[in-house]
Amino acid sequence: RTQQALIRESWRRVSCSPVQNGVVLFSRLFDLDPDLLPLFQYNCKRFASPQECLAAPEFLDHIRKVMLVIDAAVSHLEDLSCLEEYLCNLGKKHQAVGVKVESFSTVGESLLYMLEKCLGAAFSPDVKEAWIKLYSAVVKAMQGGWEV
Ligand code: HEM
């Protein structure tokens, strides 16, 4: 099967429970880099712990937003360039809230972790490779929004 088919099939399973899987992704992210937690503030209020953050409705909305962006990328595998402008803008917004480009590699690791947890044995080396490729393309487009 093609890389595109592998992505679509695996994403179908992940997107059945987007919030649940998104929580797995972000729990891993906060384990790997606890300094990302204070970047999430709603009404200027910092979360006291990852647990508190992962239970907040506004944060769960951010998880839904992340999953929707990945969903859009999966739907436009043949032509990611039509998302370029949107992703570039999204990169700008993340720079504005204090995200560093380097953090997107930790997000990538957490994405692969979540995929492995969700897909189990179906997370083959080919599936992994296909996701690394897609995620790199998304990050590359978001990096276009970074001003140095
Ligand atoms: C918005 C932080 C990764 C997609 C935001 C906001 C914050 C934030 C603070 C504004 C508040 C909110 O909307 O909840 C972060 C951090 C990340 C991260 C710290 C990891 C280091 C991602 C990723 C994606 C994403 C990987 C998708 C690929 C979005 C979207 C919005 C958003 C779609 C809404 C933008 C808008 O209002 O137009 N993010 N984010 N985020 N984030 Fe993230």
mmCIF file of C-alpha atoms and ligand atoms in Angstrom:
data_model
loop_
_atom_site.group_PDB
_atom_site.id
_atom_site.type_symbol
_atom_site.label_atom_id
_atom_site.label_comp_id
_atom_site.label_asym_id
_atom_site.label_seq_id
_atom_site.Cartn_x
_atom_site.Cartn_y
_atom_site.Cartn_z
ATOM 1 C CA ARG A 1 0.000 0.000 0.000
ATOM 2 C CA THR A 2 1.051 3.563 -0.592
ATOM 3 C CA GLN A 3 2.156 5.875 2.217
ATOM 4 C CA GLN A 4 -1.031 7.857 1.662
ATOM 5 C CA ALA A 5 -3.177 4.771 2.212
ATOM 6 C CA LEU A 6 -1.228 3.927 5.378
ATOM 7 C CA ILE A 7 -1.796 7.429 6.727
ATOM 8 C CA ARG A 8 -5.521 7.391 5.923
ATOM 9 C CA GLU A 9 -6.102 3.970 7.467
ATOM 10 C CA SER A 10 -4.190 4.717 10.630
ATOM 11 C CA TRP A 11 -5.787 8.154 11.020
ATOM 12 C CA ARG A 12 -9.252 6.610 10.717
ATOM 13 C CA ARG A 13 -8.531 4.694 13.907
ATOM 14 C CA VAL A 14 -7.008 7.613 15.772
ATOM 15 C CA SER A 15 -9.766 10.054 14.845
ATOM 16 C CA CYS A 16 -12.481 7.814 16.312
ATOM 17 C CA SER A 17 -11.531 9.238 19.709
ATOM 18 C CA PRO A 18 -9.734 12.497 18.955
ATOM 19 C CA VAL A 19 -9.830 13.962 22.451
ATOM 20 C CA GLN A 20 -8.775 10.754 24.184
ATOM 21 C CA ASN A 21 -5.834 10.307 21.802
ATOM 22 C CA GLY A 22 -4.998 13.997 21.976
ATOM 23 C CA VAL A 23 -4.769 13.693 25.751
ATOM 24 C CA VAL A 24 -2.265 10.839 25.301
ATOM 25 C CA LEU A 25 -0.228 13.065 22.947
ATOM 26 C CA PHE A 26 -0.161 16.093 25.257
ATOM 27 C CA SER A 27 0.455 14.051 28.447
ATOM 28 C CA ARG A 28 3.531 12.702 26.727
ATOM 29 C CA LEU A 29 4.501 16.201 25.578
ATOM 30 C CA PHE A 30 4.342 17.579 29.155
ATOM 31 C CA ASP A 31 6.352 14.570 30.394
ATOM 32 C CA LEU A 32 9.057 15.242 27.809
ATOM 33 C CA ASP A 33 9.043 19.023 28.265
ATOM 34 C CA PRO A 34 7.274 20.370 31.373
ATOM 35 C CA ASP A 35 8.271 23.913 30.361
ATOM 36 C CA LEU A 36 5.551 23.873 27.709
ATOM 37 C CA LEU A 37 2.815 23.788 30.353
ATOM 38 C CA PRO A 38 2.956 27.526 31.242
ATOM 39 C CA LEU A 39 2.429 28.435 27.565
ATOM 40 C CA PHE A 40 -1.172 27.313 27.961
ATOM 41 C CA GLN A 41 -2.955 30.057 29.857
ATOM 42 C CA TYR A 42 -6.585 30.890 29.649
ATOM 43 C CA ASN A 43 -7.818 34.100 31.270
ATOM 44 C CA CYS A 44 -4.196 34.706 32.261
ATOM 45 C CA LYS A 45 -4.335 31.770 34.658
ATOM 46 C CA ARG A 46 -1.475 29.281 34.793
ATOM 47 C CA PHE A 47 -2.165 25.628 35.389
ATOM 48 C CA ALA A 48 -0.682 24.181 38.580
ATOM 49 C CA SER A 49 -0.097 20.750 37.042
ATOM 50 C CA PRO A 50 -0.345 18.884 33.740
ATOM 51 C CA GLN A 51 -3.367 17.051 35.198
ATOM 52 C CA GLU A 52 -5.189 20.322 35.785
ATOM 53 C CA CYS A 53 -4.351 21.478 32.247
ATOM 54 C CA LEU A 54 -5.422 18.181 30.661
ATOM 55 C CA ALA A 55 -8.808 18.479 32.352
ATOM 56 C CA ALA A 56 -9.544 22.116 31.403
ATOM 57 C CA PRO A 57 -12.271 22.656 28.786
ATOM 58 C CA GLU A 58 -10.202 25.327 26.976
ATOM 59 C CA PHE A 59 -7.245 22.973 26.730
ATOM 60 C CA LEU A 60 -9.458 20.150 25.475
ATOM 61 C CA ASP A 61 -10.602 22.615 22.807
ATOM 62 C CA HIS A 62 -6.941 23.127 21.853
ATOM 63 C CA ILE A 63 -6.631 19.353 21.533
ATOM 64 C CA ARG A 64 -9.645 19.358 19.183
ATOM 65 C CA LYS A 65 -8.022 22.147 17.153
ATOM 66 C CA VAL A 66 -4.763 20.201 16.843
ATOM 67 C CA MET A 67 -6.625 17.090 15.741
ATOM 68 C CA LEU A 68 -8.565 19.140 13.162
ATOM 69 C CA VAL A 69 -5.337 20.490 11.670
ATOM 70 C CA ILE A 70 -3.942 16.950 11.364
ATOM 71 C CA ASP A 71 -7.265 15.862 9.898
ATOM 72 C CA ALA A 72 -7.009 18.626 7.284
ATOM 73 C CA ALA A 73 -3.460 17.502 6.424
ATOM 74 C CA VAL A 74 -4.642 13.894 6.062
ATOM 75 C CA SER A 75 -7.475 15.071 3.791
ATOM 76 C CA HIS A 76 -5.052 17.018 1.603
ATOM 77 C CA LEU A 77 -2.202 14.532 1.328
ATOM 78 C CA GLU A 78 -2.012 14.949 -2.443
ATOM 79 C CA ASP A 79 -1.805 18.689 -2.204
ATOM 80 C CA LEU A 80 -0.546 20.009 1.120
ATOM 81 C CA SER A 81 0.386 23.268 -0.587
ATOM 82 C CA CYS A 82 -3.214 24.444 -0.358
ATOM 83 C CA LEU A 83 -2.787 24.461 3.450
ATOM 84 C CA GLU A 84 0.496 26.345 3.311
ATOM 85 C CA GLU A 85 -0.869 29.801 3.963
ATOM 86 C CA TYR A 86 -3.071 28.587 6.798
ATOM 87 C CA LEU A 87 -0.162 26.686 8.401
ATOM 88 C CA CYS A 88 2.192 29.611 8.010
ATOM 89 C CA ASN A 89 -0.283 31.791 9.898
ATOM 90 C CA LEU A 90 -0.713 29.110 12.521
ATOM 91 C CA GLY A 91 3.061 29.128 12.978
ATOM 92 C CA LYS A 92 2.964 32.917 13.535
ATOM 93 C CA LYS A 93 0.291 32.520 16.193
ATOM 94 C CA HIS A 94 2.379 29.927 17.995
ATOM 95 C CA GLN A 95 5.467 32.088 17.920
ATOM 96 C CA ALA A 96 3.333 34.852 19.425
ATOM 97 C CA VAL A 97 2.250 32.661 22.361
ATOM 98 C CA GLY A 98 5.899 31.768 23.065
ATOM 99 C CA VAL A 99 6.380 28.434 21.295
ATOM 100 C CA LYS A 100 9.915 27.763 20.003
ATOM 101 C CA VAL A 101 10.354 25.985 16.652
ATOM 102 C CA GLU A 102 12.459 23.330 18.418
ATOM 103 C CA SER A 103 9.423 22.330 20.476
ATOM 104 C CA PHE A 104 7.766 20.982 17.361
ATOM 105 C CA SER A 105 10.233 18.068 17.351
ATOM 106 C CA THR A 106 9.062 17.151 20.860
ATOM 107 C CA VAL A 107 5.482 17.425 19.585
ATOM 108 C CA GLY A 108 6.485 15.074 16.743
ATOM 109 C CA GLU A 109 7.900 12.522 19.191
ATOM 110 C CA SER A 110 4.697 12.747 21.227
ATOM 111 C CA LEU A 111 2.610 12.280 18.081
ATOM 112 C CA LEU A 112 4.511 9.075 17.236
ATOM 113 C CA TYR A 113 4.087 7.902 20.829
ATOM 114 C CA MET A 114 0.325 8.457 20.654
ATOM 115 C CA LEU A 115 0.104 6.665 17.290
ATOM 116 C CA GLU A 116 1.965 3.690 18.710
ATOM 117 C CA LYS A 117 -0.292 3.538 21.786
ATOM 118 C CA CYS A 118 -3.424 3.816 19.667
ATOM 119 C CA LEU A 119 -2.457 1.504 16.801
ATOM 120 C CA GLY A 120 -0.454 -1.132 18.633
ATOM 121 C CA ALA A 121 0.951 -3.742 16.234
ATOM 122 C CA ALA A 122 -0.527 -1.841 13.265
ATOM 123 C CA PHE A 123 2.063 0.878 13.901
ATOM 124 C CA SER A 124 4.560 -0.702 11.496
ATOM 125 C CA PRO A 125 7.860 0.885 10.447
ATOM 126 C CA ASP A 126 6.188 1.869 7.139
ATOM 127 C CA VAL A 127 3.327 3.587 8.953
ATOM 128 C CA LYS A 128 5.827 5.371 11.189
ATOM 129 C CA GLU A 129 7.856 6.553 8.197
ATOM 130 C CA ALA A 130 4.745 7.858 6.459
ATOM 131 C CA TRP A 131 3.753 9.873 9.549
ATOM 132 C CA ILE A 132 7.236 11.305 10.019
ATOM 133 C CA LYS A 133 7.082 12.520 6.429
ATOM 134 C CA LEU A 134 3.636 14.093 6.811
ATOM 135 C CA TYR A 135 4.425 15.696 10.155
ATOM 136 C CA SER A 136 7.682 17.139 8.795
ATOM 137 C CA ALA A 137 5.776 18.734 5.922
ATOM 138 C CA VAL A 138 3.280 20.302 8.352
ATOM 139 C CA VAL A 139 6.062 21.636 10.586
ATOM 140 C CA LYS A 140 7.967 22.975 7.602
ATOM 141 C CA ALA A 141 4.883 24.934 6.544
ATOM 142 C CA MET A 142 4.337 26.252 10.086
ATOM 143 C CA GLN A 143 7.988 27.300 10.327
ATOM 144 C CA GLY A 144 7.353 29.562 7.356
ATOM 145 C CA GLY A 145 5.536 31.789 9.868
ATOM 146 C CA TRP A 146 8.520 32.193 12.179
ATOM 147 C CA GLU A 147 10.199 35.547 12.148
ATOM 148 C CA VAL A 148 13.758 35.660 13.387
HETATM 149 C C1 HEM B 1 -3.802 27.831 19.435
HETATM 150 C C2 HEM B 1 -0.121 26.485 22.283
HETATM 151 C C3 HEM B 1 0.913 22.870 19.236
HETATM 152 C C4 HEM B 1 -2.942 24.033 16.557
HETATM 153 C C5 HEM B 1 -2.903 27.771 20.472
HETATM 154 C C6 HEM B 1 -2.896 28.643 21.624
HETATM 155 C C7 HEM B 1 -1.871 28.242 22.418
HETATM 156 C C8 HEM B 1 -1.223 27.139 21.774
HETATM 157 C C9 HEM B 1 -1.458 28.845 23.773
HETATM 158 C C10 HEM B 1 -3.892 29.789 21.878
HETATM 159 C C11 HEM B 1 -4.963 29.322 22.844
HETATM 160 C C12 HEM B 1 -5.881 28.261 22.286
HETATM 161 O O1 HEM B 1 -6.384 28.416 21.150
HETATM 162 O O2 HEM B 1 -6.091 27.261 22.990
HETATM 163 C C13 HEM B 1 0.486 25.389 21.685
HETATM 164 C C14 HEM B 1 1.668 24.733 22.200
HETATM 165 C C15 HEM B 1 1.961 23.713 21.356
HETATM 166 C C16 HEM B 1 0.955 23.736 20.300
HETATM 167 C C17 HEM B 1 2.423 25.138 23.479
HETATM 168 C C18 HEM B 1 3.093 22.735 21.388
HETATM 169 C C19 HEM B 1 4.341 23.095 21.616
HETATM 170 C C20 HEM B 1 -0.032 22.883 18.236
HETATM 171 C C21 HEM B 1 -0.043 21.991 17.097
HETATM 172 C C22 HEM B 1 -1.110 22.322 16.345
HETATM 173 C C23 HEM B 1 -1.791 23.426 17.003
HETATM 174 C C24 HEM B 1 0.992 20.885 16.837
HETATM 175 C C25 HEM B 1 -1.594 21.724 15.047
HETATM 176 C C26 HEM B 1 -0.807 21.095 14.182
HETATM 177 C C27 HEM B 1 -3.515 25.158 17.103
HETATM 178 C C28 HEM B 1 -4.668 25.849 16.537
HETATM 179 C C29 HEM B 1 -4.897 26.950 17.365
HETATM 180 C C30 HEM B 1 -3.907 26.904 18.410
HETATM 181 C C31 HEM B 1 -5.446 25.441 15.289
HETATM 182 C C32 HEM B 1 -5.971 28.014 17.185
HETATM 183 C C33 HEM B 1 -5.385 29.143 16.370
HETATM 184 C C34 HEM B 1 -6.408 30.237 16.115
HETATM 185 O O3 HEM B 1 -6.988 30.736 17.089
HETATM 186 O O4 HEM B 1 -6.564 30.614 14.945
HETATM 187 N N1 HEM B 1 -1.878 26.872 20.584
HETATM 188 N N2 HEM B 1 0.082 24.767 20.541
HETATM 189 N N3 HEM B 1 -1.107 23.745 18.143
HETATM 190 N N4 HEM B 1 -3.089 25.824 18.220
HETATM 191 FE FE1 HEM B 1 -1.515 25.286 19.381
#
